[in-house]
C-alpha cells in the first residue's frame, strides 16, 4: 500500500482517537474514596469530595463501578455515588451510567496499575492485590448494591414520614382554625345577647321614669 494512500487514513485515525477517548462528566453525590480497582478491597487513591466533578471513561458490564479521572488522578468509583443533571432531572447510580451511555470496559489489573500507580506506596504490594478473588469482588458489588437499596429505602421512608407529618400538621391547623372560628362566633353571640339585654334594661328604666300619661315627643315629655 502506498504512503500516499496511508497518509489520509492516518489523519482520519488521529481524528477518531479523541472521540473514542472522550469521557462523560459527572459529579460525586458525597465524599467517597477513589479506588485503585473496582472494589472496596483495593487501596484508596484519594477522596472525591461531594459535588466535585469527575470524568467517566467507562464502566463494568454490570454498571456497578466506573473508571474515572478526578483532579488528574485515575481510579474507580462506585456508580452509586455518581450523578448528572439533564433537563432539570437528576440522574444517579446506574441511571446516570445509562444516561451518558458509558462504554463497557474491563479491569486489567497489571496494565492499569503499571500505567497509573507506579509511584504509589501500595504499588509494591501489587502481588497481594493481583490475587483478589473474583468472588470477593462480586461480594463487594453485592454489598454496594445492598447499601444503595437500603439508602433508597431509607429515603423513601423519610419522604413518607415527612408527608405524614405535613398532613398531620395540616389537620391540626384546620382543627385549630375551626376551634377559633367557633370561639369567635360564641363570643359574638354572647356580646350580641349582652348588648340586647342592656338595651332592654335601659328601655325599661326609661319607661319607669315617665309618668303614666307622659310620652316622649321629639325629645320633650308631654
XYZ file of N, CA, C and O in Angstrom:
888
model
N 0.853 -1.189 0.000
C 0.000 0.000 0.000
C 0.890 1.241 0.000
O 1.841 1.326 0.753
N 0.609 2.217 -0.808
C 1.471 3.386 -0.963
C 1.343 4.312 0.232
O 0.333 4.335 0.941
N 2.426 5.107 0.477
C 2.396 6.078 1.554
C 1.361 7.158 1.296
O 0.775 7.707 2.231
N 1.129 7.442 0.004
C 0.136 8.464 -0.328
C -1.248 8.039 0.128
O -2.058 8.844 0.601
N -1.536 6.750 0.025
C -2.846 6.254 0.449
C -2.941 6.139 1.968
O -3.990 6.330 2.559
N -1.790 5.800 2.617
C -1.806 5.629 4.068
C -1.967 6.944 4.809
O -2.576 6.994 5.874
N -1.430 8.058 4.251
C -1.451 9.334 4.951
C -2.873 9.782 5.297
O -3.143 10.159 6.439
N -3.841 9.752 4.345
C -5.224 10.127 4.720
C -5.807 9.229 5.790
O -6.555 9.675 6.660
N -5.480 7.917 5.738
C -6.023 7.009 6.752
C -5.486 7.346 8.139
O -6.204 7.290 9.133
N -4.189 7.694 8.206
C -3.614 8.053 9.496
C -4.238 9.321 10.047
O -4.477 9.450 11.239
N -4.522 10.285 9.152
C -5.160 11.526 9.592
C -6.548 11.247 10.129
O -6.949 11.738 11.188
N -7.312 10.402 9.410
C -8.664 10.057 9.867
C -8.596 9.340 11.203
O -9.363 9.601 12.125
N -7.622 8.414 11.331
C -7.476 7.699 12.594
C -7.141 8.622 13.733
O -7.650 8.480 14.839
N -6.290 9.603 13.480
C -5.942 10.555 14.526
C -7.129 11.383 14.949
O -7.289 11.733 16.119
N -7.999 11.697 14.013
C -9.186 12.473 14.346
C -10.180 11.659 15.155
O -10.942 12.198 15.949
N -10.189 10.344 14.960
C -11.146 9.499 15.668
C -10.709 9.206 17.097
O -11.536 8.908 17.948
N -9.428 9.299 17.405
C -8.954 8.942 18.740
C -9.576 9.784 19.831
O -10.039 9.255 20.835
N -9.682 11.132 19.732
C -10.304 11.906 20.811
C -11.732 11.504 21.069
O -12.182 11.484 22.207
N -12.475 11.141 20.031
C -13.873 10.753 20.221
C -13.966 9.476 21.034
O -14.820 9.312 21.885
N -13.034 8.509 20.747
C -13.067 7.250 21.472
C -12.635 7.455 22.920
O -13.158 6.854 23.846
N -11.639 8.357 23.108
C -11.087 8.544 24.440
C -11.856 9.566 25.258
O -11.493 9.849 26.379
N -12.898 10.148 24.694
C -13.639 11.180 25.406
C -14.304 10.595 26.643
O -14.624 9.414 26.694
N -14.486 11.432 27.658
C -15.081 10.990 28.913
C -16.332 11.808 29.188
O -16.440 12.967 28.800
N -17.293 11.179 29.871
C -18.546 11.849 30.208
C -18.416 12.505 31.576
O -17.890 11.900 32.510
N -18.883 13.750 31.724
C -18.783 14.425 33.022
C -19.862 13.946 33.987
O -20.975 13.629 33.589
N -19.516 13.905 35.257
C -20.473 13.566 36.316
C -19.972 14.245 37.594
O -18.898 14.836 37.624
N -20.793 14.172 38.653
C -20.405 14.732 39.944
C -20.574 13.668 41.016
O -21.382 12.752 40.881
N -19.788 13.802 42.075
C -19.893 12.895 43.213
C -21.018 13.368 44.131
O -21.119 14.552 44.437
N -21.866 12.454 44.559
C -23.001 12.826 45.402
C -22.592 13.049 46.853
O -23.319 13.695 47.603
N -21.442 12.525 47.252
C -20.957 12.685 48.629
C -19.459 12.405 48.646
O -18.885 12.019 47.623
N -18.807 12.589 49.774
C -17.400 12.227 49.872
C -17.255 10.715 49.707
O -17.914 9.941 50.413
N -16.391 10.306 48.789
C -16.244 8.877 48.502
C -14.804 8.603 48.089
O -14.146 9.445 47.478
N -14.308 7.425 48.450
C -12.945 7.048 48.092
C -12.824 6.745 46.605
O -13.696 6.079 46.020
N -11.756 7.245 46.009
C -11.366 6.858 44.657
C -10.459 5.652 44.809
O -9.391 5.739 45.415
N -10.872 4.501 44.271
C -10.166 3.250 44.499
C -9.249 2.914 43.327
O -9.448 3.373 42.203
N -8.270 2.066 43.614
C -7.340 1.636 42.573
C -7.859 0.424 41.819
O -7.148 -0.142 40.984
N -9.076 0.031 42.072
C -9.727 -1.066 41.373
C -11.208 -1.063 41.692
O -11.659 -0.357 42.603
N -12.000 -1.840 40.956
C -13.460 -1.822 41.121
C -13.943 -2.641 42.318
O -14.733 -3.580 42.181
N -13.473 -2.281 43.502
C -13.908 -2.932 44.729
C -13.367 -2.136 45.899
O -12.299 -1.506 45.796
N -14.069 -2.190 47.017
C -13.566 -1.509 48.213
C -12.382 -2.253 48.812
O -11.752 -1.768 49.749
N -12.067 -3.438 48.279
C -10.898 -4.176 48.748
C -9.608 -3.590 48.196
O -8.523 -3.864 48.733
N -9.680 -2.784 47.153
C -8.479 -2.160 46.582
C -8.129 -0.895 47.368
O -9.010 -0.232 47.929
N -6.840 -0.529 47.399
C -6.417 0.662 48.147
C -7.066 1.934 47.598
O -7.371 2.030 46.400
N -7.246 2.903 48.479
C -7.796 4.197 48.081
C -6.695 5.053 47.470
O -5.570 5.100 47.979
N -7.029 5.736 46.391
C -6.098 6.640 45.718
C -6.236 8.048 46.274
O -5.260 8.758 46.503
N -7.496 8.457 46.511
C -7.786 9.790 47.037
C -9.241 9.794 47.476
O -9.960 8.801 47.307
N -9.685 10.915 48.040
C -11.090 11.086 48.419
C -11.714 12.098 47.468
O -11.226 13.230 47.349
N -12.759 11.685 46.783
C -13.502 12.589 45.907
C -14.524 13.331 46.769
O -15.352 12.702 47.428
N -14.446 14.627 46.770
C -15.338 15.429 47.606
C -16.739 15.486 46.997
O -16.897 15.506 45.773
N -17.748 15.526 47.861
C -19.123 15.638 47.392
C -19.324 16.889 46.556
O -18.928 17.971 46.950
N -19.932 16.735 45.374
C -20.154 17.852 44.466
C -19.015 18.080 43.492
O -19.140 18.917 42.589
N -17.887 17.363 43.673
C -16.745 17.534 42.772
C -17.024 16.869 41.428
O -17.749 15.879 41.339
N -16.430 17.405 40.379
C -16.611 16.870 39.029
C -15.614 15.742 38.760
O -14.460 15.809 39.195
N -16.086 14.733 38.060
C -15.223 13.641 37.605
C -15.545 13.367 36.143
O -16.625 13.716 35.662
N -14.605 12.755 35.452
C -14.819 12.326 34.074
C -14.866 10.813 34.024
O -13.928 10.140 34.473
N -15.947 10.287 33.498
C -16.156 8.840 33.459
C -15.678 8.303 32.116
O -16.171 8.706 31.059
N -14.712 7.370 32.153
C -14.164 6.795 30.926
C -14.903 5.533 30.501
O -14.911 5.186 29.318
N -15.504 4.834 31.445
C -16.218 3.610 31.141
C -16.621 2.920 32.424
O -16.158 3.290 33.512
N -17.480 1.910 32.311
C -17.978 1.194 33.494
C -17.981 -0.298 33.215
O -17.989 -0.735 32.055
N -17.970 -1.083 34.286
C -18.081 -2.531 34.149
C -19.425 -2.899 33.522
O -20.365 -2.105 33.507
N -19.516 -4.094 33.027
C -20.736 -4.507 32.326
C -21.962 -4.464 33.233
O -23.071 -4.216 32.767
N -21.786 -4.687 34.547
C -22.927 -4.627 35.463
C -23.206 -3.209 35.959
O -24.080 -2.983 36.781
N -22.421 -2.210 35.464
C -22.621 -0.785 35.761
C -22.374 -0.436 37.228
O -22.729 0.642 37.684
N -21.765 -1.344 37.988
C -21.589 -1.102 39.421
C -20.408 -0.187 39.715
O -20.461 0.605 40.658
N -19.313 -0.284 38.947
C -18.113 0.522 39.145
C -17.713 1.167 37.834
O -17.879 0.576 36.764
N -17.148 2.395 37.951
C -16.746 3.138 36.759
C -15.316 3.638 36.912
O -14.881 4.011 38.004
N -14.605 3.642 35.795
C -13.241 4.159 35.730
C -13.329 5.665 35.473
O -13.903 6.094 34.464
N -12.767 6.478 36.400
C -12.934 7.921 36.316
C -11.589 8.628 36.497
O -10.610 8.036 36.975
N -11.591 9.893 36.117
C -10.473 10.786 36.406
C -10.976 11.893 37.318
O -12.013 12.502 37.049
N -10.235 12.121 38.414
C -10.588 13.167 39.367
C -9.325 13.931 39.737
O -8.350 13.328 40.219
N -9.337 15.240 39.501
C -8.195 16.101 39.853
C -6.889 15.550 39.298
O -5.853 15.573 39.968
N -6.929 15.014 38.071
C -5.737 14.475 37.432
C -5.367 13.074 37.857
O -4.374 12.526 37.374
N -6.157 12.473 38.774
C -5.892 11.124 39.257
C -6.846 10.140 38.605
O -8.019 10.460 38.369
N -6.359 8.959 38.331
C -7.183 7.927 37.708
C -7.551 6.887 38.750
O -6.712 6.484 39.577
N -8.803 6.432 38.740
C -9.232 5.418 39.695
C -10.664 4.990 39.432
O -11.273 5.373 38.427
N -11.194 4.217 40.358
C -12.529 3.634 40.205
C -13.471 4.154 41.292
O -13.082 4.288 42.455
N -14.716 4.431 40.875
C -15.770 4.868 41.796
C -16.990 3.984 41.635
O -17.313 3.558 40.519
N -17.659 3.727 42.743
C -18.940 3.035 42.662
C -19.953 3.958 41.981
O -20.037 5.148 42.291
N -20.711 3.412 41.044
C -21.697 4.230 40.330
C -22.797 4.736 41.252
O -23.528 5.667 40.905
N -22.927 4.142 42.455
C -23.933 4.610 43.409
C -23.695 6.055 43.822
O -24.614 6.726 44.302
N -22.460 6.535 43.651
C -22.113 7.884 44.114
C -21.863 8.840 42.954
O -21.256 9.891 43.145
N -22.336 8.488 41.772
C -22.220 9.356 40.604
C -23.580 9.968 40.291
O -24.623 9.335 40.489
N -23.583 11.197 39.805
C -24.838 11.868 39.452
C -24.583 12.806 38.284
O -23.457 13.253 38.032
N -25.676 13.099 37.573
C -25.630 14.053 36.463
C -27.020 14.646 36.294
O -28.025 13.945 36.402
N -27.080 15.953 36.070
C -28.361 16.635 35.864
C -28.527 16.943 34.386
O -27.590 17.399 33.719
N -29.738 16.704 33.886
C -30.012 16.964 32.481
C -31.488 17.316 32.338
O -32.352 16.563 32.763
N -31.759 18.476 31.743
C -33.143 18.885 31.519
C -33.942 19.015 32.792
O -35.139 18.723 32.815
N -33.289 19.419 33.894
C -34.000 19.580 35.161
C -34.170 18.292 35.944
O -34.735 18.307 37.036
N -33.696 17.158 35.397
C -33.803 15.871 36.079
C -32.421 15.435 36.550
O -31.444 15.556 35.816
N -32.350 14.937 37.766
C -31.081 14.477 38.337
C -31.034 12.958 38.254
O -31.910 12.270 38.778
N -30.020 12.441 37.589
C -29.837 11.002 37.436
C -28.719 10.549 38.369
O -27.684 11.201 38.467
N -28.924 9.431 39.046
C -27.928 8.905 39.973
C -27.768 7.409 39.769
O -28.617 6.752 39.155
N -26.660 6.857 40.317
C -26.436 5.422 40.272
C -26.347 4.885 38.846
O -25.811 5.525 37.941
N -26.883 3.701 38.651
C -26.828 3.079 37.328
C -27.598 3.892 36.289
O -27.319 3.800 35.103
N -28.569 4.701 36.738
C -29.328 5.531 35.794
C -28.429 6.559 35.130
O -28.604 6.862 33.949
N -27.468 7.111 35.889
C -26.582 8.106 35.284
C -25.642 7.425 34.296
O -25.289 7.997 33.261
N -25.232 6.175 34.587
C -24.384 5.438 33.654
C -25.130 5.191 32.353
O -24.577 5.337 31.257
N -26.408 4.828 32.476
C -27.213 4.627 31.270
C -27.477 5.946 30.569
O -27.585 5.996 29.343
N -27.572 7.034 31.364
C -27.859 8.352 30.781
C -26.771 8.791 29.809
O -27.055 9.203 28.697
N -25.501 8.707 30.207
C -24.459 9.119 29.281
C -23.850 7.938 28.518
O -22.830 8.077 27.844
N -24.514 6.768 28.609
C -24.153 5.609 27.787
C -22.655 5.337 27.859
O -21.948 5.287 26.838
N -22.160 5.154 29.075
C -20.733 4.911 29.270
C -20.332 3.589 28.615
O -21.056 2.599 28.697
N -19.203 3.553 27.959
C -18.762 2.303 27.325
C -18.482 1.226 28.360
O -18.066 1.521 29.489
N -18.710 -0.020 27.985
C -18.438 -1.155 28.868
C -16.952 -1.501 28.761
O -16.429 -1.705 27.663
N -16.276 -1.526 29.892
C -14.853 -1.839 29.917
C -14.603 -2.913 30.965
O -15.471 -3.221 31.780
N -13.401 -3.471 30.938
C -12.990 -4.443 31.945
C -11.788 -3.881 32.700
O -11.160 -2.918 32.262
N -11.495 -4.480 33.825
C -10.382 -4.025 34.650
C -9.190 -4.943 34.417
O -9.223 -6.123 34.757
N -8.149 -4.395 33.801
C -6.909 -5.125 33.571
C -5.909 -4.700 34.641
O -5.267 -3.656 34.528
N -5.806 -5.498 35.673
C -5.037 -5.110 36.849
C -3.611 -4.679 36.502
O -3.172 -3.587 36.870
N -2.863 -5.536 35.819
C -1.451 -5.264 35.566
C -1.219 -3.980 34.803
O -0.458 -3.100 35.240
N -1.884 -3.837 33.658
C -1.696 -2.639 32.840
C -2.171 -1.385 33.577
O -1.527 -0.333 33.513
N -3.304 -1.497 34.258
C -3.880 -0.330 34.930
C -2.944 0.170 36.024
O -2.645 1.366 36.111
N -2.474 -0.722 36.862
C -1.576 -0.315 37.946
C -0.234 0.166 37.408
O 0.341 1.116 37.935
N 0.270 -0.499 36.378
C 1.548 -0.080 35.802
C 1.445 1.332 35.224
O 2.385 2.135 35.335
N 0.329 1.648 34.625
C 0.174 2.956 33.971
C -0.095 4.090 34.955
O 0.266 5.240 34.697
N -0.746 3.795 36.093
C -1.239 4.880 36.952
C -0.663 4.898 38.372
O -0.742 5.938 39.033
N -0.078 3.788 38.862
C 0.256 3.748 40.284
C 1.708 3.351 40.572
O 2.025 2.970 41.700
N 2.560 3.476 39.636
C 3.953 3.088 39.874
C 4.584 3.894 41.017
O 5.428 3.390 41.749
N 4.202 5.122 41.178
C 4.778 5.949 42.233
C 4.050 5.853 43.562
O 4.436 6.534 44.530
N 3.033 5.032 43.651
C 2.257 4.902 44.890
C 2.880 3.866 45.823
O 3.485 2.881 45.390
N 2.683 4.100 47.137
C 3.282 3.198 48.120
C 2.681 1.793 48.026
O 3.372 0.796 48.290
N 1.401 1.698 47.652
C 0.767 0.379 47.599
C 1.174 -0.413 46.358
O 0.826 -1.586 46.233
N 1.907 0.220 45.436
C 2.291 -0.484 44.203
C 3.207 -1.664 44.510
O 3.152 -2.696 43.822
N 4.033 -1.533 45.562
C 4.955 -2.615 45.901
C 4.209 -3.847 46.415
O 4.767 -4.956 46.425
N 2.945 -3.660 46.844
C 2.134 -4.788 47.333
C 1.184 -5.297 46.259
O 0.199 -5.963 46.569
N 1.503 -5.002 45.006
C 0.561 -5.325 43.929
C 0.294 -6.824 43.798
O -0.792 -7.224 43.384
N 1.270 -7.644 44.158
C 1.040 -9.087 44.047
C -0.091 -9.541 44.965
O -0.835 -10.468 44.634
N -0.198 -8.901 46.119
C -1.279 -9.263 47.045
C -2.634 -8.902 46.452
O -3.591 -9.669 46.528
N -2.720 -7.706 45.843
C -3.995 -7.265 45.275
C -4.273 -7.933 43.937
O -5.435 -8.071 43.547
N -3.215 -8.351 43.247
C -3.422 -9.040 41.985
C -4.185 -10.335 42.189
O -4.912 -10.796 41.319
N -4.033 -10.918 43.375
C -4.673 -12.198 43.642
C -6.048 -12.072 44.269
O -6.545 -13.049 44.834
N -6.653 -10.889 44.222
C -8.006 -10.741 44.790
C -8.950 -11.747 44.141
O -9.043 -11.840 42.914
N -9.639 -12.482 44.986
C -10.580 -13.475 44.462
C -11.756 -12.780 43.810
O -12.311 -11.826 44.341
N -12.140 -13.257 42.632
C -13.269 -12.644 41.934
C -14.545 -12.762 42.753
O -15.428 -11.911 42.670
N -14.610 -13.804 43.577
C -15.779 -13.921 44.451
C -15.829 -12.792 45.459
O -16.911 -12.291 45.790
N -14.665 -12.350 45.950
C -14.629 -11.216 46.869
C -15.117 -9.955 46.185
O -15.843 -9.146 46.774
N -14.699 -9.772 44.941
C -15.134 -8.595 44.192
C -16.643 -8.629 43.983
O -17.336 -7.627 44.169
N -17.160 -9.805 43.609
C -18.614 -9.910 43.423
C -19.354 -9.652 44.730
O -20.415 -9.034 44.741
N -18.777 -10.125 45.846
C -19.415 -9.876 47.142
C -19.425 -8.388 47.461
O -20.411 -7.856 47.964
N -18.322 -7.709 47.141
C -18.273 -6.266 47.347
C -19.337 -5.566 46.514
O -20.018 -4.634 46.980
N -19.508 -6.025 45.281
C -20.520 -5.419 44.409
C -21.911 -5.628 44.991
O -22.738 -4.708 45.035
N -22.174 -6.841 45.481
C -23.477 -7.125 46.085
C -23.711 -6.259 47.311
O -24.816 -5.735 47.523
N -22.652 -6.108 48.124
C -22.799 -5.281 49.319
C -23.042 -3.827 48.961
O -23.855 -3.143 49.604
N -22.358 -3.344 47.926
C -22.589 -1.965 47.492
C -24.016 -1.787 47.014
O -24.675 -0.777 47.310
N -24.506 -2.748 46.255
C -25.889 -2.665 45.780
C -26.864 -2.703 46.942
O -27.871 -1.976 46.945
N -26.586 -3.579 47.923
C -27.474 -3.667 49.082
C -27.484 -2.349 49.840
O -28.544 -1.866 50.263
N -26.288 -1.749 50.014
C -26.220 -0.459 50.695
C -27.005 0.599 49.932
O -27.707 1.425 50.536
N -26.887 0.574 48.616
C -27.621 1.551 47.801
C -29.122 1.354 47.939
O -29.879 2.322 48.083
N -29.570 0.082 47.922
C -31.005 -0.179 48.092
C -31.471 0.260 49.477
O -32.578 0.799 49.624
N -30.640 0.016 50.503
C -31.006 0.445 51.858
C -31.143 1.966 51.926
O -32.068 2.493 52.561
N -30.215 2.674 51.254
C -30.300 4.132 51.256
C -31.557 4.600 50.539
O -32.239 5.542 50.998
N -31.858 3.964 49.413
C -33.093 4.329 48.695
C -34.316 4.073 49.566
O -35.241 4.889 49.601
N -34.334 2.918 50.273
C -35.473 2.594 51.137
C -35.589 3.608 52.270
O -36.695 4.061 52.606
N -34.435 3.988 52.849
C -34.461 4.987 53.920
C -34.967 6.332 53.400
O -35.743 7.028 54.088
N -34.545 6.693 52.183
C -35.014 7.954 51.600
C -36.524 7.928 51.397
O -37.222 8.915 51.695
N -37.037 6.810 50.886
C -38.492 6.714 50.675
C -39.234 6.749 52.000
O -40.287 7.384 52.101
N -38.689 6.073 53.040
C -39.338 6.091 54.353
C -39.342 7.503 54.931
O -40.355 7.959 55.469
N -38.207 8.201 54.798
C -38.156 9.583 55.293
C -39.158 10.459 54.549
O -39.807 11.330 55.158
N -39.273 10.239 53.246
C -40.225 11.031 52.457
C -41.653 10.765 52.915
O -42.447 11.701 53.080
N -41.989 9.488 53.154
C -43.334 9.153 53.635
C -43.583 9.758 55.010
O -44.676 10.255 55.299
N -42.558 9.706 55.881
C -42.711 10.294 57.220
C -42.954 11.801 57.119
O -43.792 12.355 57.855
N -42.219 12.448 56.228
C -42.409 13.894 56.058
C -43.812 14.194 55.543
O -44.467 15.148 56.008
N -44.286 13.404 54.583
C -45.647 13.601 54.071
C -46.673 13.414 55.180
O -47.630 14.184 55.293
N -46.471 12.367 56.006
C -47.412 12.099 57.099
C -47.402 13.246 58.106
O -48.462 13.684 58.571
N -46.210 13.746 58.418
C -46.110 14.873 59.354
C -46.783 16.119 58.778
O -47.470 16.862 59.513
N -46.586 16.348 57.485
C -47.227 17.513 56.862
C -48.748 17.400 56.918
O -49.438 18.387 57.211
N -49.261 16.211 56.624
C -50.725 16.034 56.673
C -51.243 16.204 58.095
O -52.301 16.812 58.312
N -50.503 15.676 59.077
C -50.934 15.828 60.471
C -50.930 17.302 60.875
O -51.881 17.785 61.512
N -49.874 18.021 60.492
C -49.819 19.451 60.813
C -50.964 20.198 60.145
O -51.573 21.110 60.747
N -51.276 19.823 58.891
C -52.381 20.488 58.181
C -53.703 20.237 58.892
O -54.512 21.157 59.066
N -53.940 18.979 59.314
C -55.187 18.668 60.021
C -55.270 19.426 61.340
O -56.334 19.927 61.722
N -54.151 19.507 62.058
C -54.156 20.244 63.324
C -54.422 21.733 63.094
O -55.160 22.359 63.877
N -53.859 22.287 62.030
C -54.119 23.695 61.713
C -55.601 23.904 61.387
O -56.213 24.891 61.839
N -56.162 22.986 60.606
C -57.593 23.099 60.283
C -58.439 23.000 61.550
O -59.412 23.750 61.713
N -58.088 22.069 62.429
C -58.841 21.897 63.672
C -58.734 23.150 64.543
O -59.736 23.611 65.116
N -57.530 23.738 64.617
C -57.354 24.971 65.391
C -58.163 26.112 64.779
O -58.770 26.912 65.517
N -58.160 26.186 63.458
C -58.925 27.247 62.797
C -60.422 27.104 63.090
O -61.112 28.104 63.380
N -60.930 25.885 63.016
C -62.360 25.672 63.309
C -62.668 25.989 64.763
O -63.707 26.586 65.070
N -61.784 25.597 65.666
C -61.999 25.891 67.083
C -61.998 27.397 67.324
O -62.868 27.930 68.049
N -61.068 28.099 66.700
C -61.028 29.560 66.854
C -62.281 30.205 66.257
O -62.840 31.160 66.826
N -62.729 29.669 65.101
C -63.936 30.226 64.465
C -65.150 30.029 65.362
O -65.961 30.949 65.538
N -65.302 28.821 65.970
C -66.433 28.573 66.865
C -66.348 29.460 68.095
O -67.366 29.987 68.573
N -65.121 29.641 68.625
C -64.967 30.505 69.802
C -65.336 31.951 69.460
O -65.997 32.643 70.247
N -64.924 32.422 68.269
C -65.277 33.786 67.852
C -66.789 33.929 67.705
O -67.370 34.945 68.132
N -67.440 32.941 67.097
C -68.894 33.010 66.940
C -69.585 32.996 68.300
O -70.563 33.717 68.516
N -69.087 32.171 69.210
C -69.669 32.114 70.543
C -69.515 33.457 71.255
O -70.472 33.962 71.887
N -68.344 34.083 71.128
C -68.119 35.390 71.753
C -69.027 36.454 71.131
O -69.589 37.309 71.847
N -69.158 36.387 69.803
C -70.020 37.377 69.131
C -71.471 37.221 69.589
O -72.170 38.232 69.847
N -71.935 36.006 69.680
C -73.311 35.794 70.130
C -73.496 36.247 71.568
O -74.533 36.836 71.912
N -72.543 35.952 72.412
C -72.632 36.383 73.797
C -72.663 37.912 73.888
O -73.446 38.493 74.647
N -71.810 38.572 73.086
C -71.800 40.032 73.075
C -73.131 40.580 72.558
O -73.664 41.576 73.100
N -73.660 39.931 71.528
C -74.956 40.391 70.993
C -76.052 40.247 72.038
O -76.906 41.157 72.214
N -76.084 39.132 72.745
C -77.107 38.931 73.778
C -76.937 39.935 74.908
O -77.918 40.485 75.435
N -75.699 40.204 75.314
C -75.467 41.172 76.377
C -75.916 42.555 75.944
O -76.570 43.287 76.715
N -75.557 42.943 74.694
C -75.993 44.249 74.205
C -77.516 44.324 74.139
O -78.120 45.358 74.474
N -78.151 43.230 73.724
C -79.613 43.206 73.646
C -80.225 43.368 75.042
O -81.175 44.154 75.239
N -79.680 42.645 76.033
C -80.207 42.765 77.391
C -79.973 44.168 77.937
O -80.852 44.747 78.608
N -78.814 44.760 77.648
C -78.543 46.121 78.120
C -79.534 47.104 77.502
O -80.054 48.003 78.189
N -79.816 46.956 76.210
C -80.777 47.838 75.549
C -82.172 47.667 76.161
O -82.874 48.661 76.412
N -82.578 46.409 76.400
C -83.900 46.175 77.002
C -83.966 46.786 78.401
O -84.972 47.393 78.781
N -82.907 46.612 79.181
C -82.884 47.145 80.532
C -82.981 48.665 80.515
O -83.722 49.270 81.309
N -82.242 49.321 79.630
C -82.316 50.781 79.539
C -83.699 51.222 79.084
O -84.235 52.240 79.568
N -84.292 50.461 78.138
C -85.645 50.817 77.694
C -86.634 50.731 78.863
O -87.494 51.605 79.031
N -86.505 49.658 79.671
C -87.426 49.534 80.796
C -87.177 50.629 81.822
O -88.120 51.192 82.390
N -85.920 50.981 82.073
C -85.611 52.037 83.029
C -86.162 53.378 82.555
O -86.738 54.146 83.323
N -85.994 53.672 81.262
C -86.543 54.916 80.726
C -88.073 54.930 80.827
O -88.691 55.967 81.097
N -88.702 53.781 80.651
C -90.159 53.726 80.746
C -90.641 53.989 82.162
O -91.696 54.596 82.367
N -89.897 53.550 83.178
C -90.301 53.790 84.553
C -90.172 55.263 84.928
O -90.872 55.763 85.800
N -89.281 55.989 84.314
C -89.089 57.397 84.642
C -90.259 58.254 84.140
O -90.518 59.333 84.644
N -90.976 57.833 83.145
C -92.108 58.594 82.608
C -93.360 58.340 83.449
O -93.545 57.259 84.011
N -94.169 59.356 83.504
C -95.446 59.206 84.194
C -96.383 58.346 83.362
O -96.122 58.071 82.194
N -97.554 57.945 83.986
C -98.472 57.055 83.256
C -99.072 57.718 82.028
O -99.430 57.008 81.087
N -99.200 59.054 82.051
C -99.804 59.725 80.893
C -98.782 60.521 80.094
O -99.155 61.346 79.262
N -97.499 60.302 80.348
C -96.459 61.067 79.665
C -95.870 60.213 78.523
O -95.676 59.008 78.670
N -95.634 60.911 77.456
C -94.969 60.261 76.300
C -93.851 61.164 75.866
O -93.855 62.383 76.120
N -92.877 60.578 75.214
C -91.725 61.320 74.691
C -92.026 61.723 73.254
O -92.252 60.840 72.416
N -92.076 63.042 72.977
C -92.295 63.546 71.630
C -91.146 64.487 71.286
O -90.999 65.539 71.905
N -90.363 64.065 70.318
C -89.248 64.857 69.822
C -88.365 65.328 70.985
O -88.019 66.505 71.081
N -88.074 64.416 71.906
C -87.157 64.755 72.996
C -87.813 65.499 74.141
O -87.147 65.799 75.128
N -89.151 65.863 74.057
C -89.822 66.568 75.150
C -90.864 65.634 75.780
O -91.471 64.820 75.113
N -91.023 65.799 77.073
C -92.020 64.987 77.798
C -93.308 65.817 77.875
O -93.324 66.939 78.363
N -94.393 65.266 77.381
C -95.685 65.931 77.453
C -96.617 65.137 78.376
O -96.536 63.921 78.459
